[in-house]
mmCIF file of C-alpha atoms and ligand atoms in Angstrom:
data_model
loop_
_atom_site.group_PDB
_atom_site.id
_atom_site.type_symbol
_atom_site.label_atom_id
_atom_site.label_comp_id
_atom_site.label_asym_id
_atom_site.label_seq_id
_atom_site.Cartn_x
_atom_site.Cartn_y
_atom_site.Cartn_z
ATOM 1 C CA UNK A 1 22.155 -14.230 -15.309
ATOM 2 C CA UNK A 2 19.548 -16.316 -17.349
ATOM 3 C CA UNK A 3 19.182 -14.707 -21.059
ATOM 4 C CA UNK A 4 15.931 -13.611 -22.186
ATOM 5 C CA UNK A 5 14.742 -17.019 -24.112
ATOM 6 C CA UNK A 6 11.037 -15.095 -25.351
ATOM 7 C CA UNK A 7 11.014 -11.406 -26.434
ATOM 8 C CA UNK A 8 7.681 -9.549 -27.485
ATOM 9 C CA UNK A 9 7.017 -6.662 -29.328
ATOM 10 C CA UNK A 10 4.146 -4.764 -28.629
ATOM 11 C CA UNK A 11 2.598 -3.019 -31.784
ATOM 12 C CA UNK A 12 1.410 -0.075 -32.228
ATOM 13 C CA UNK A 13 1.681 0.144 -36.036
ATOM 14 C CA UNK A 14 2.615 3.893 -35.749
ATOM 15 C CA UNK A 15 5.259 5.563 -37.483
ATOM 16 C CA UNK A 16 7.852 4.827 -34.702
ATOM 17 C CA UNK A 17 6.495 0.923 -34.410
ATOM 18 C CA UNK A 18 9.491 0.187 -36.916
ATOM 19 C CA UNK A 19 11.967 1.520 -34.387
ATOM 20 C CA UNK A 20 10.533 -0.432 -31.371
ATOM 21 C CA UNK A 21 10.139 -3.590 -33.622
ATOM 22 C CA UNK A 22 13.908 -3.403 -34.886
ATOM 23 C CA UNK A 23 15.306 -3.497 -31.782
ATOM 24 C CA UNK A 24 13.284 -6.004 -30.597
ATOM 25 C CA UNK A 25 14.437 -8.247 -33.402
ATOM 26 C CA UNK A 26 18.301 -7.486 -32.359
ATOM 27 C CA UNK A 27 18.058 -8.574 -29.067
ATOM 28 C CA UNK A 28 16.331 -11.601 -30.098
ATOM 29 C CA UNK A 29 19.192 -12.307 -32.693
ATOM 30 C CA UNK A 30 21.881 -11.743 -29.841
ATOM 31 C CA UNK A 31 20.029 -14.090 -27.485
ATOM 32 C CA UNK A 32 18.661 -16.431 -29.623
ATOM 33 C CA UNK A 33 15.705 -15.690 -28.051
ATOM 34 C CA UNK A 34 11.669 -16.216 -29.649
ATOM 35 C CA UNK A 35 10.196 -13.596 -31.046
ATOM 36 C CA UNK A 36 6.756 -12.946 -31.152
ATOM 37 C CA UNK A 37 4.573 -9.797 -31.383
ATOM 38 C CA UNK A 38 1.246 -8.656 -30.416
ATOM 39 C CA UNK A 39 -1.330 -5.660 -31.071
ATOM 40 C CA UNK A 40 -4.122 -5.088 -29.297
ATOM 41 C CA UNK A 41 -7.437 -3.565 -30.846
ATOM 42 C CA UNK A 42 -8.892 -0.912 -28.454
ATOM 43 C CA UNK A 43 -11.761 -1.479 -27.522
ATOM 44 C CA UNK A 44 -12.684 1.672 -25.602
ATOM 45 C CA UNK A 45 -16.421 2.820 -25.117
ATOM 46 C CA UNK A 46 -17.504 5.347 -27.344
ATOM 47 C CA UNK A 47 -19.427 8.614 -25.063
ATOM 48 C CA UNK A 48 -21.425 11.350 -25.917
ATOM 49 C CA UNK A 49 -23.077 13.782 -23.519
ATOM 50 C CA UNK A 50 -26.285 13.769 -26.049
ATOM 51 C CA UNK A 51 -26.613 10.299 -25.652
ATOM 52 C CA UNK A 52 -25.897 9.834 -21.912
ATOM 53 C CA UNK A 53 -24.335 6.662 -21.264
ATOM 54 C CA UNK A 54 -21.942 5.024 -22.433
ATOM 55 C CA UNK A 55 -22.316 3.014 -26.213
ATOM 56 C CA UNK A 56 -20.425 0.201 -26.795
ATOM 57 C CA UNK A 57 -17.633 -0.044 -29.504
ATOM 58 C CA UNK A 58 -19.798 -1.413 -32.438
ATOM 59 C CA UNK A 59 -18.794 -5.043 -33.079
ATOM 60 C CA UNK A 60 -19.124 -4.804 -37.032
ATOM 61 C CA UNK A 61 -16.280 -2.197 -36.750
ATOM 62 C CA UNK A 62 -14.555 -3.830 -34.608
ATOM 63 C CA UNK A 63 -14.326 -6.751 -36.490
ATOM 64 C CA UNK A 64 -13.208 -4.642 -39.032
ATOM 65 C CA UNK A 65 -9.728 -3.378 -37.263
ATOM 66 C CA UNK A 66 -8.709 -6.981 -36.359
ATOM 67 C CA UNK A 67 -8.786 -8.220 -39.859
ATOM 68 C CA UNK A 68 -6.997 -4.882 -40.652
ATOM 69 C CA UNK A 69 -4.655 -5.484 -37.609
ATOM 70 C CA UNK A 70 -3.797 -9.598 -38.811
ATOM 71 C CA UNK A 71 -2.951 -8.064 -42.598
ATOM 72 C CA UNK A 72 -0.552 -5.926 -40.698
ATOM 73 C CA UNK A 73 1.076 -8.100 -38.054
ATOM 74 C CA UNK A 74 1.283 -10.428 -40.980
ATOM 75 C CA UNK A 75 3.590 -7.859 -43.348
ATOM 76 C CA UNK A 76 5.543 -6.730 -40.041
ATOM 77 C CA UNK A 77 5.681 -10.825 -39.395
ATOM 78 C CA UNK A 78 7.020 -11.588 -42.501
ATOM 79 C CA UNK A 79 9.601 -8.938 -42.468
ATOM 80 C CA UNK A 80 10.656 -10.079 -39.192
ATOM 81 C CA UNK A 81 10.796 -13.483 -39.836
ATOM 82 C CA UNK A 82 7.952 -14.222 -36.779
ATOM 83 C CA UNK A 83 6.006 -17.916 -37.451
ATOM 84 C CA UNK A 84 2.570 -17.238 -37.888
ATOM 85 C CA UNK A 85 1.569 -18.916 -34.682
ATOM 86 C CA UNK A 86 3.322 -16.116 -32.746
ATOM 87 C CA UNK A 87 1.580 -13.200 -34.486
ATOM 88 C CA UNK A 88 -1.193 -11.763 -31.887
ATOM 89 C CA UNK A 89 -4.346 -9.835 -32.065
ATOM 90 C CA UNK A 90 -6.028 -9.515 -28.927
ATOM 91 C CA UNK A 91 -9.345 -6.769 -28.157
ATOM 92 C CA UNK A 92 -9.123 -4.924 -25.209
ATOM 93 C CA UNK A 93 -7.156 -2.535 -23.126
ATOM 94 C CA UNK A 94 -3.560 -2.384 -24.580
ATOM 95 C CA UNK A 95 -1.708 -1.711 -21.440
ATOM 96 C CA UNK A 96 -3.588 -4.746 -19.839
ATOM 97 C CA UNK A 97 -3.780 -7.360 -22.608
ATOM 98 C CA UNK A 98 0.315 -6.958 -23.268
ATOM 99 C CA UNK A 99 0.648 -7.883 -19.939
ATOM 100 C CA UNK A 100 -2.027 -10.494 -19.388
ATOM 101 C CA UNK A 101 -0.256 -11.911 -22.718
ATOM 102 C CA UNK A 102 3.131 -11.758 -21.773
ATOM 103 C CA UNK A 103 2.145 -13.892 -18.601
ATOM 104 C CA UNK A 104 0.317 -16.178 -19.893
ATOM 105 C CA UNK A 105 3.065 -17.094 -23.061
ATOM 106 C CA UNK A 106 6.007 -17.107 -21.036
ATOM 107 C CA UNK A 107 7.538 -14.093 -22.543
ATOM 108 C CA UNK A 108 11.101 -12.629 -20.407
ATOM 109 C CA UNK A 109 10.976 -9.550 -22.131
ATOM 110 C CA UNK A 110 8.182 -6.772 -23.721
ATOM 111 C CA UNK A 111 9.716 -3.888 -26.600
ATOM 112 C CA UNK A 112 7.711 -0.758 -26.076
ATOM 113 C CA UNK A 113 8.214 2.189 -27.023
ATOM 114 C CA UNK A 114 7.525 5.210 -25.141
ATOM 115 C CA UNK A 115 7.393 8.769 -25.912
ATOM 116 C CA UNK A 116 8.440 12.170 -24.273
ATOM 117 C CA UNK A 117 4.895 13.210 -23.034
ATOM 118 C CA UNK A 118 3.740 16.839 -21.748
ATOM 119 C CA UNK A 119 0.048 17.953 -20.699
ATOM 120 C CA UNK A 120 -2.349 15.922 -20.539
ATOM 121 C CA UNK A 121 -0.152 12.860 -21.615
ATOM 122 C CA UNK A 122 1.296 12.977 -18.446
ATOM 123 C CA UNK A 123 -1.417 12.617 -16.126
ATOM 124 C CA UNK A 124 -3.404 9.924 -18.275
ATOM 125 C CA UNK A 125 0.124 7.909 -18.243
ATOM 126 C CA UNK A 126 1.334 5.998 -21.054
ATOM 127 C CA UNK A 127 1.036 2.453 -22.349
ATOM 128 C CA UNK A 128 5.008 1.927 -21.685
ATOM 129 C CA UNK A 129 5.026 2.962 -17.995
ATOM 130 C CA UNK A 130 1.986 0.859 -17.100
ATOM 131 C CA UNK A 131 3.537 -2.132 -18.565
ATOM 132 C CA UNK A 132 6.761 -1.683 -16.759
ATOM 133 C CA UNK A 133 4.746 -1.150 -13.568
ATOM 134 C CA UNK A 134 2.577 -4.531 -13.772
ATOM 135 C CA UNK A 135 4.349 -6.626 -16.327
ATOM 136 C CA UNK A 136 5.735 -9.426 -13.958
ATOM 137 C CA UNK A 137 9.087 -9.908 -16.409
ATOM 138 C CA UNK A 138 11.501 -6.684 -18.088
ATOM 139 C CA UNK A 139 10.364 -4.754 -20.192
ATOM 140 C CA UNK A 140 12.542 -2.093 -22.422
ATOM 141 C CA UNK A 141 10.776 1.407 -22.901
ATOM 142 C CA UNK A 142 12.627 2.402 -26.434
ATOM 143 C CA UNK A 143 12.373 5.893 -26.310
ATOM 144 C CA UNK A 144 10.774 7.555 -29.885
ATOM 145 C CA UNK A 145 11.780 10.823 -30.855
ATOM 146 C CA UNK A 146 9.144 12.733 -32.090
ATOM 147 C CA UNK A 147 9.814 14.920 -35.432
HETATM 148 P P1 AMP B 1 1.562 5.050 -26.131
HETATM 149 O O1 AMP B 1 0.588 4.582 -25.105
HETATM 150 O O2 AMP B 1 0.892 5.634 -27.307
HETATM 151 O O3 AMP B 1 2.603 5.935 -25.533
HETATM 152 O O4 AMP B 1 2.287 3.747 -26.698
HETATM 153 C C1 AMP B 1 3.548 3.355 -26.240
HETATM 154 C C2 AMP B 1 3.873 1.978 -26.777
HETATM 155 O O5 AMP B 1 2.931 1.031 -26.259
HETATM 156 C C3 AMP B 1 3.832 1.807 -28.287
HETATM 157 O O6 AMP B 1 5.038 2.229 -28.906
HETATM 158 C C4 AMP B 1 3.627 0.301 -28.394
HETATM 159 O O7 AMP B 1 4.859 -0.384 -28.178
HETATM 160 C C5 AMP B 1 2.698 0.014 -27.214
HETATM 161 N N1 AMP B 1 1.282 0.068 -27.625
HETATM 162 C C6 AMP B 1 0.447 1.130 -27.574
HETATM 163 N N2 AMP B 1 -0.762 0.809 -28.054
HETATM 164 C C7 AMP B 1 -0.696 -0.491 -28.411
HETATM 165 C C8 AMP B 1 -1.620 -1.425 -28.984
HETATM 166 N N3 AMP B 1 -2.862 -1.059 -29.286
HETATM 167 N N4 AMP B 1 -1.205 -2.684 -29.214
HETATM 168 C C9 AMP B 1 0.058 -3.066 -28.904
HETATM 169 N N5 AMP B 1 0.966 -2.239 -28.385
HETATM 170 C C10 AMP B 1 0.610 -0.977 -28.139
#
């Protein structure tokens, strides 16, 4: 069995994101494996019945959130110890840019983490299980306990 060589954390920056991240860093320690991380800034149309169709996510605020999101990844980075050069921000759909980015870097293995869902959760489907369903490598679903 081939150990994983390139780990990635996918981040949220929630209050679990420290749970996900930490055991993403262990495995990477027992493997020797890369570690690199990634958060994705959602880009999701903004709609409003009043308006009628759908208005695009304004690009000044966008903008915004990825210089927000690099200060971020850079702290959680730094207290990792992950290079620069393998600190991602990427605008889009979460569950589709972790994988697209995954592929395309060469990463083994994704850190998730994935939450006990009820209601409406459940039929919109999470970020973890779409990942394990079309990432093409593992991925770990670390389960978060909600308070
Ligand atoms: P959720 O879809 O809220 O259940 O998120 C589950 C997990 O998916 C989070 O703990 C993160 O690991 C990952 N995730 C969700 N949203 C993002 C995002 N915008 N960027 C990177 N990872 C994310």
């Amino acid at each position: 069995m081939q150990p994983y060589r390139h780990i990635l954390i996918a981040a949220d920056f929630s209050e679990h994101g420290q749970v996900v991240a930490e055991r993403a860093k262990d495995l990477a320690d027992r493997y020797q494996a890369q570690l690199s991380i990634l958060h994705v800034v959602d880009n999701l149309p903004v709609t409003d019945s009043i308006y009628g169709p759908i208005i695009p996510f304004d690009t000044d605020i966008t903008e915004q959130l990825i210089d927000a999101s690099k200060e971020k990844l850079n702290q959680m980075g730094e207290q990792l110890g992950i290079p620069a050069e393998r600190r991602w921000v990427e605008v889009g759909s979460p569950k589709v840019e972790i994988v697209r980015v995954a592929e395309e870097e060469g990463v083994d293995l994704i850190v998730v983490g994935s939450h006990s869902r009820r209601g409406l959760g459940i039929l919109l489907g999470s970020t973890a299980s779409s990942v394990i369903l079309h990432a093409k490598c593992d991925t770990l679903a670390v389960r978060l306990v909600e308070d």
